[in-house]
Amino acid sequence: MSLLEPTRKMSKSDDNRNNVIGLLEDPKSVVKKIKRAVTDSDEPPVVRYDVKNKAGVSNLLDILSGVTGQSIPELEQEFSGKMYGHLKGAVAEAVAGMVGELQQRFEHYRNDEALLNKIMKEGAEKASSRARETLDKVYQAVGFVGRPQ
């Protein structure tokens, strides 16, 4: 969901770039955006999953759960009695770490043309094999005698 409008989907076509996290975005920018994310104004702050009444907090919990693999109840317990800043900091650190790892892998593949060509060739061979099987089934179903090899 959007960082600044948690009831809307996060979309790469959003006009407000602060609502979206790009996978190739600078990790410092990711941290900055997450720290600006909307929560709520409960006093004292309560970190609990409640999409209807606490959409911003729920959004951050969803993101953190998705990145770390921790369940929402585990995260609620971990952040029980803590300020929203603690939650935002944990989300920012986790997402920036994930984005950083993705960027390293992206650069690795991007800078190794031979590896990219090998991957594309293997993918094309797999696709061709599957397409051949599908076409054989289609030819048989339609009643064609045979497909030229």
PDB file of N, CA and C in Angstrom, residues 99-141:
ATOM      1  N   VAL A  99      16.519  -4.088  -0.683  1.00  0.00           N
ATOM      2  CA  VAL A  99      16.744  -3.345  -1.924  1.00  0.00           C
ATOM      3  C   VAL A  99      18.232  -3.357  -2.275  1.00  0.00           C
ATOM      4  N   GLY A 100      19.083  -3.190  -1.271  1.00  0.00           N
ATOM      5  CA  GLY A 100      20.528  -3.220  -1.503  1.00  0.00           C
ATOM      6  C   GLY A 100      20.984  -4.553  -2.069  1.00  0.00           C
ATOM      7  N   GLU A 101      20.463  -5.656  -1.510  1.00  0.00           N
ATOM      8  CA  GLU A 101      20.810  -6.989  -2.016  1.00  0.00           C
ATOM      9  C   GLU A 101      20.330  -7.170  -3.451  1.00  0.00           C
ATOM     10  N   LEU A 102      19.104  -6.741  -3.731  1.00  0.00           N
ATOM     11  CA  LEU A 102      18.571  -6.842  -5.094  1.00  0.00           C
ATOM     12  C   LEU A 102      19.430  -6.053  -6.076  1.00  0.00           C
ATOM     13  N   GLN A 103      19.858  -4.875  -5.654  1.00  0.00           N
ATOM     14  CA  GLN A 103      20.670  -4.033  -6.527  1.00  0.00           C
ATOM     15  C   GLN A 103      22.030  -4.669  -6.805  1.00  0.00           C
ATOM     16  N   GLN A 104      22.610  -5.314  -5.802  1.00  0.00           N
ATOM     17  CA  GLN A 104      23.892  -5.997  -6.013  1.00  0.00           C
ATOM     18  C   GLN A 104      23.725  -7.127  -7.023  1.00  0.00           C
ATOM     19  N   ARG A 105      22.651  -7.911  -6.879  1.00  0.00           N
ATOM     20  CA  ARG A 105      22.410  -9.000  -7.825  1.00  0.00           C
ATOM     21  C   ARG A 105      22.139  -8.449  -9.219  1.00  0.00           C
ATOM     22  N   PHE A 106      21.367  -7.372  -9.297  1.00  0.00           N
ATOM     23  CA  PHE A 106      21.068  -6.736 -10.575  1.00  0.00           C
ATOM     24  C   PHE A 106      22.368  -6.320 -11.271  1.00  0.00           C
ATOM     25  N   GLU A 107      23.236  -5.643 -10.532  1.00  0.00           N
ATOM     26  CA  GLU A 107      24.508  -5.183 -11.105  1.00  0.00           C
ATOM     27  C   GLU A 107      25.383  -6.356 -11.524  1.00  0.00           C
ATOM     28  N   HIS A 108      25.371  -7.431 -10.730  1.00  0.00           N
ATOM     29  CA  HIS A 108      26.154  -8.622 -11.069  1.00  0.00           C
ATOM     30  C   HIS A 108      25.735  -9.156 -12.439  1.00  0.00           C
ATOM     31  N   TYR A 109      24.430  -9.325 -12.627  1.00  0.00           N
ATOM     32  CA  TYR A 109      23.942  -9.846 -13.905  1.00  0.00           C
ATOM     33  C   TYR A 109      24.120  -8.828 -15.024  1.00  0.00           C
ATOM     34  N   ARG A 110      23.870  -7.584 -14.715  1.00  0.00           N
ATOM     35  CA  ARG A 110      23.958  -6.533 -15.732  1.00  0.00           C
ATOM     36  C   ARG A 110      25.380  -6.388 -16.282  1.00  0.00           C
ATOM     37  N   ASN A 111      26.363  -6.619 -15.428  1.00  0.00           N
ATOM     38  CA  ASN A 111      27.757  -6.425 -15.833  1.00  0.00           C
ATOM     39  C   ASN A 111      28.410  -7.678 -16.398  1.00  0.00           C
ATOM     40  N   ASP A 112      27.682  -8.790 -16.479  1.00  0.00           N
ATOM     41  CA  ASP A 112      28.248 -10.035 -17.002  1.00  0.00           C
ATOM     42  C   ASP A 112      27.451 -10.455 -18.234  1.00  0.00           C
ATOM     43  N   GLU A 113      27.858  -9.920 -19.382  1.00  0.00           N
ATOM     44  CA  GLU A 113      27.114 -10.153 -20.619  1.00  0.00           C
ATOM     45  C   GLU A 113      27.084 -11.628 -21.004  1.00  0.00           C
ATOM     46  N   ALA A 114      28.184 -12.337 -20.768  1.00  0.00           N
ATOM     47  CA  ALA A 114      28.224 -13.763 -21.106  1.00  0.00           C
ATOM     48  C   ALA A 114      27.193 -14.538 -20.286  1.00  0.00           C
ATOM     49  N   LEU A 115      27.092 -14.222 -19.013  1.00  0.00           N
ATOM     50  CA  LEU A 115      26.115 -14.888 -18.149  1.00  0.00           C
ATOM     51  C   LEU A 115      24.693 -14.566 -18.606  1.00  0.00           C
ATOM     52  N   LEU A 116      24.439 -13.311 -18.935  1.00  0.00           N
ATOM     53  CA  LEU A 116      23.110 -12.921 -19.422  1.00  0.00           C
ATOM     54  C   LEU A 116      22.748 -13.677 -20.702  1.00  0.00           C
ATOM     55  N   ASN A 117      23.692 -13.772 -21.620  1.00  0.00           N
ATOM     56  CA  ASN A 117      23.440 -14.493 -22.873  1.00  0.00           C
ATOM     57  C   ASN A 117      23.159 -15.965 -22.609  1.00  0.00           C
ATOM     58  N   LYS A 118      23.898 -16.555 -21.672  1.00  0.00           N
ATOM     59  CA  LYS A 118      23.688 -17.958 -21.311  1.00  0.00           C
ATOM     60  C   LYS A 118      22.282 -18.149 -20.736  1.00  0.00           C
ATOM     61  N   ILE A 119      21.882 -17.274 -19.835  1.00  0.00           N
ATOM     62  CA  ILE A 119      20.551 -17.358 -19.217  1.00  0.00           C
ATOM     63  C   ILE A 119      19.464 -17.195 -20.280  1.00  0.00           C
ATOM     64  N   MET A 120      19.653 -16.232 -21.191  1.00  0.00           N
ATOM     65  CA  MET A 120      18.655 -16.018 -22.245  1.00  0.00           C
ATOM     66  C   MET A 120      18.571 -17.231 -23.171  1.00  0.00           C
ATOM     67  N   LYS A 121      19.711 -17.823 -23.499  1.00  0.00           N
ATOM     68  CA  LYS A 121      19.724 -18.992 -24.382  1.00  0.00           C
ATOM     69  C   LYS A 121      19.002 -20.158 -23.716  1.00  0.00           C
ATOM     70  N   GLU A 122      19.296 -20.397 -22.430  1.00  0.00           N
ATOM     71  CA  GLU A 122      18.630 -21.486 -21.706  1.00  0.00           C
ATOM     72  C   GLU A 122      17.125 -21.235 -21.626  1.00  0.00           C
ATOM     73  N   GLY A 123      16.739 -20.000 -21.382  1.00  0.00           N
ATOM     74  CA  GLY A 123      15.321 -19.656 -21.320  1.00  0.00           C
ATOM     75  C   GLY A 123      14.632 -19.871 -22.656  1.00  0.00           C
ATOM     76  N   ALA A 124      15.301 -19.485 -23.729  1.00  0.00           N
ATOM     77  CA  ALA A 124      14.729 -19.661 -25.069  1.00  0.00           C
ATOM     78  C   ALA A 124      14.565 -21.144 -25.393  1.00  0.00           C
ATOM     79  N   GLU A 125      15.540 -21.959 -24.987  1.00  0.00           N
ATOM     80  CA  GLU A 125      15.449 -23.403 -25.239  1.00  0.00           C
ATOM     81  C   GLU A 125      14.276 -24.014 -24.472  1.00  0.00           C
ATOM     82  N   LYS A 126      14.102 -23.615 -23.213  1.00  0.00           N
ATOM     83  CA  LYS A 126      12.976 -24.123 -22.411  1.00  0.00           C
ATOM     84  C   LYS A 126      11.650 -23.683 -23.022  1.00  0.00           C
ATOM     85  N   ALA A 127      11.573 -22.426 -23.422  1.00  0.00           N
ATOM     86  CA  ALA A 127      10.335 -21.903 -24.011  1.00  0.00           C
ATOM     87  C   ALA A 127      10.022 -22.621 -25.319  1.00  0.00           C
ATOM     88  N   SER A 128      11.036 -22.861 -26.122  1.00  0.00           N
ATOM     89  CA  SER A 128      10.848 -23.536 -27.403  1.00  0.00           C
ATOM     90  C   SER A 128      10.343 -24.963 -27.187  1.00  0.00           C
ATOM     91  N   SER A 129      10.914 -25.642 -26.206  1.00  0.00           N
ATOM     92  CA  SER A 129      10.501 -27.010 -25.901  1.00  0.00           C
ATOM     93  C   SER A 129       9.038 -27.056 -25.452  1.00  0.00           C
ATOM     94  N   ARG A 130       8.665 -26.147 -24.572  1.00  0.00           N
ATOM     95  CA  ARG A 130       7.273 -26.109 -24.089  1.00  0.00           C
ATOM     96  C   ARG A 130       6.321 -25.730 -25.222  1.00  0.00           C
ATOM     97  N   ALA A 131       6.737 -24.798 -26.058  1.00  0.00           N
ATOM     98  CA  ALA A 131       5.890 -24.386 -27.179  1.00  0.00           C
ATOM     99  C   ALA A 131       5.699 -25.554 -28.148  1.00  0.00           C
ATOM    100  N   ARG A 132       6.765 -26.323 -28.375  1.00  0.00           N
ATOM    101  CA  ARG A 132       6.689 -27.472 -29.276  1.00  0.00           C
ATOM    102  C   ARG A 132       5.664 -28.487 -28.735  1.00  0.00           C
ATOM    103  N   GLU A 133       5.714 -28.752 -27.431  1.00  0.00           N
ATOM    104  CA  GLU A 133       4.760 -29.683 -26.807  1.00  0.00           C
ATOM    105  C   GLU A 133       3.330 -29.172 -26.972  1.00  0.00           C
ATOM    106  N   THR A 134       3.131 -27.900 -26.735  1.00  0.00           N
ATOM    107  CA  THR A 134       1.793 -27.312 -26.850  1.00  0.00           C
ATOM    108  C   THR A 134       1.294 -27.381 -28.288  1.00  0.00           C
ATOM    109  N   LEU A 135       2.154 -27.036 -29.230  1.00  0.00           N
ATOM    110  CA  LEU A 135       1.752 -27.092 -30.644  1.00  0.00           C
ATOM    111  C   LEU A 135       1.423 -28.516 -31.068  1.00  0.00           C
ATOM    112  N   ASP A 136       2.182 -29.494 -30.583  1.00  0.00           N
ATOM    113  CA  ASP A 136       1.881 -30.893 -30.903  1.00  0.00           C
ATOM    114  C   ASP A 136       0.483 -31.262 -30.412  1.00  0.00           C
ATOM    115  N   LYS A 137       0.125 -30.817 -29.204  1.00  0.00           N
ATOM    116  CA  LYS A 137      -1.207 -31.093 -28.653  1.00  0.00           C
ATOM    117  C   LYS A 137      -2.285 -30.403 -29.489  1.00  0.00           C
ATOM    118  N   VAL A 138      -2.016 -29.175 -29.911  1.00  0.00           N
ATOM    119  CA  VAL A 138      -2.980 -28.431 -30.723  1.00  0.00           C
ATOM    120  C   VAL A 138      -3.176 -29.127 -32.066  1.00  0.00           C
ATOM    121  N   TYR A 139      -2.090 -29.504 -32.713  1.00  0.00           N
ATOM    122  CA  TYR A 139      -2.181 -30.185 -34.008  1.00  0.00           C
ATOM    123  C   TYR A 139      -2.992 -31.471 -33.870  1.00  0.00           C
ATOM    124  N   GLN A 140      -2.748 -32.215 -32.787  1.00  0.00           N
ATOM    125  CA  GLN A 140      -3.469 -33.465 -32.565  1.00  0.00           C
ATOM    126  C   GLN A 140      -4.953 -33.189 -32.299  1.00  0.00           C
ATOM    127  N   ALA A 141      -5.257 -32.191 -31.487  1.00  0.00           N
ATOM    128  CA  ALA A 141      -6.645 -31.867 -31.147  1.00  0.00           C
ATOM    129  C   ALA A 141      -7.426 -31.385 -32.366  1.00  0.00           C
TER     130      ALA A 141
END
